[in-house]
Short mmCIF file of C-alpha atoms in Angstrom, two decimals:
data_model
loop_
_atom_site.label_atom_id
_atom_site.label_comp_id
_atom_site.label_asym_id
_atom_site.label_seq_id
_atom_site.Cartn_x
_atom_site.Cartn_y
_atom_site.Cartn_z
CA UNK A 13 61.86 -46.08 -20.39
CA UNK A 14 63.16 -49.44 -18.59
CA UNK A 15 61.68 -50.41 -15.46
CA UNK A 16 64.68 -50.07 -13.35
CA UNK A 17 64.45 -46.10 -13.66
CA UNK A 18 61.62 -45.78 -12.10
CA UNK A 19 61.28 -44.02 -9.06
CA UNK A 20 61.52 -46.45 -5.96
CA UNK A 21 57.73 -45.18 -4.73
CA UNK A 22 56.24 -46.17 -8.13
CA UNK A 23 57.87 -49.45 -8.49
CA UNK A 24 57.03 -50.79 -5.18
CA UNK A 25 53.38 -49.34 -5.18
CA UNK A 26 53.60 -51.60 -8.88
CA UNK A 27 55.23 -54.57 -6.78
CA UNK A 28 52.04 -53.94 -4.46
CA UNK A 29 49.77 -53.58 -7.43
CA UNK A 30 51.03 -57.05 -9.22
CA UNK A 31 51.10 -58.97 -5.60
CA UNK A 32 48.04 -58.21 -4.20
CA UNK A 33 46.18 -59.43 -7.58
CA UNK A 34 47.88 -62.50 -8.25
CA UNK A 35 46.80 -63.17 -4.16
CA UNK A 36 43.38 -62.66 -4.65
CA UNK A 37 43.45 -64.98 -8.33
CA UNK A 38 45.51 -67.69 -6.22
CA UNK A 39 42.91 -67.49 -3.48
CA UNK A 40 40.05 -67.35 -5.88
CA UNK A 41 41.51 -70.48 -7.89
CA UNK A 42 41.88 -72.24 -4.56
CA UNK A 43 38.05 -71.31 -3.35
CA UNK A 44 36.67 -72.43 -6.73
CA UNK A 45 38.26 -75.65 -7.08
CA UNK A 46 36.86 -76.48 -2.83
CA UNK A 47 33.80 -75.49 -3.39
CA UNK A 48 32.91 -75.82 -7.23
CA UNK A 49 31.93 -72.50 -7.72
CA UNK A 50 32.52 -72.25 -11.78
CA UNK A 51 33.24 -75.05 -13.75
CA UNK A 52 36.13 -74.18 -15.33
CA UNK A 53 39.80 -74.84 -15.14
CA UNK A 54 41.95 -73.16 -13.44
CA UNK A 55 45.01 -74.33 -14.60
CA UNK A 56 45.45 -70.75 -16.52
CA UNK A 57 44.09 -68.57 -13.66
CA UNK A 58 46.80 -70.33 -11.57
CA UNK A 59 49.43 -69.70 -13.85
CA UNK A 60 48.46 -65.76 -14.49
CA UNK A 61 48.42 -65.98 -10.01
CA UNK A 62 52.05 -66.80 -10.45
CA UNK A 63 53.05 -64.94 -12.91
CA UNK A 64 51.84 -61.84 -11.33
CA UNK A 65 53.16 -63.04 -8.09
CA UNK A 66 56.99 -63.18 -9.81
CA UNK A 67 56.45 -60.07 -11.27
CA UNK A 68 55.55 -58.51 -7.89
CA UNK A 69 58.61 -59.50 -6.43
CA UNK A 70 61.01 -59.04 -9.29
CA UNK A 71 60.24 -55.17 -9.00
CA UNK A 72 60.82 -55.15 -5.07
CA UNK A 73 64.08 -57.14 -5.90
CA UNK A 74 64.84 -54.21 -8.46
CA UNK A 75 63.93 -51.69 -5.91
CA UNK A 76 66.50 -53.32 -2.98
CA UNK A 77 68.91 -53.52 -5.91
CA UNK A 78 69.24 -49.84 -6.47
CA UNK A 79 72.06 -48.04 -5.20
CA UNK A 80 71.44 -45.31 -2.37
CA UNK A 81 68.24 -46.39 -1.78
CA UNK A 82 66.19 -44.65 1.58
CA UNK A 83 66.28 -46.80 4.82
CA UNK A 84 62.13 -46.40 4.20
CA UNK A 85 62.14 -48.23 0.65
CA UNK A 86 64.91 -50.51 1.76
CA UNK A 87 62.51 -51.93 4.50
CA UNK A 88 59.54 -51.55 2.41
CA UNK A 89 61.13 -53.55 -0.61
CA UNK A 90 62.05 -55.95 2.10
CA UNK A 91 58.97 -56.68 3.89
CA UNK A 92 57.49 -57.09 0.45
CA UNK A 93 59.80 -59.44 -1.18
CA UNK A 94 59.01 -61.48 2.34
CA UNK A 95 55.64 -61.94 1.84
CA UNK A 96 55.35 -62.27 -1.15
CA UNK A 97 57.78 -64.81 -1.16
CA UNK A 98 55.64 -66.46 1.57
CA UNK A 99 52.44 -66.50 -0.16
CA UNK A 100 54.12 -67.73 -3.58
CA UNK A 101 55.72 -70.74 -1.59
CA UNK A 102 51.98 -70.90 -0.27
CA UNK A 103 50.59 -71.18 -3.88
CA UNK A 104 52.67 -73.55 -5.39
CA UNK A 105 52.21 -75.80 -2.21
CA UNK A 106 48.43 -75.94 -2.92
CA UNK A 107 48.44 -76.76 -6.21
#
């Protein structure tokens, strides 16, 4: 089954899913290297933050893509692709 027939609710609570963990990696990546938490790199931990954060926003692109979509999912796939948008501008800034 392809992604793009998927029900609307499932791919944006995915979009959610995928966004709000590559958030919380790009935050934790940005805490660590202030404050030395771990010595480790986190070159790859910033790159999985990314990558999650694209693939959080490719699905709410998908879901604003479909035809006859709701008014609700319309302004839900819309407020998401916003901030995620946002924060990934945010991440790449900080690195």
């Amino acid at each position: 089954m392809k992604w793009s027939d998927l029900p609307e609710p499932v791919l944006l609570q995915r979009s959610f899913l995928f966004g709000i963990v590559g958030i919380v990696l790009g935050a934790l990546s940005i805490l660590n290297t202030t404050w030395r938490f771990v010595e480790a790199p986190m070159g790859p931990l910033n790159g999985v933050s990314l990558l999650l954060q694209f693939a959080g926003l490719g699905m709410a692109i998908l879901v604003l893509r479909k035809r006859k979509l709701a008014k609700e999912y319309k302004e839900k796939s819309q407020m998401m692709i916003l901030i995620l948008s946002v924060a990934l501008v945010f991440f790449i800034l900080s690195l």
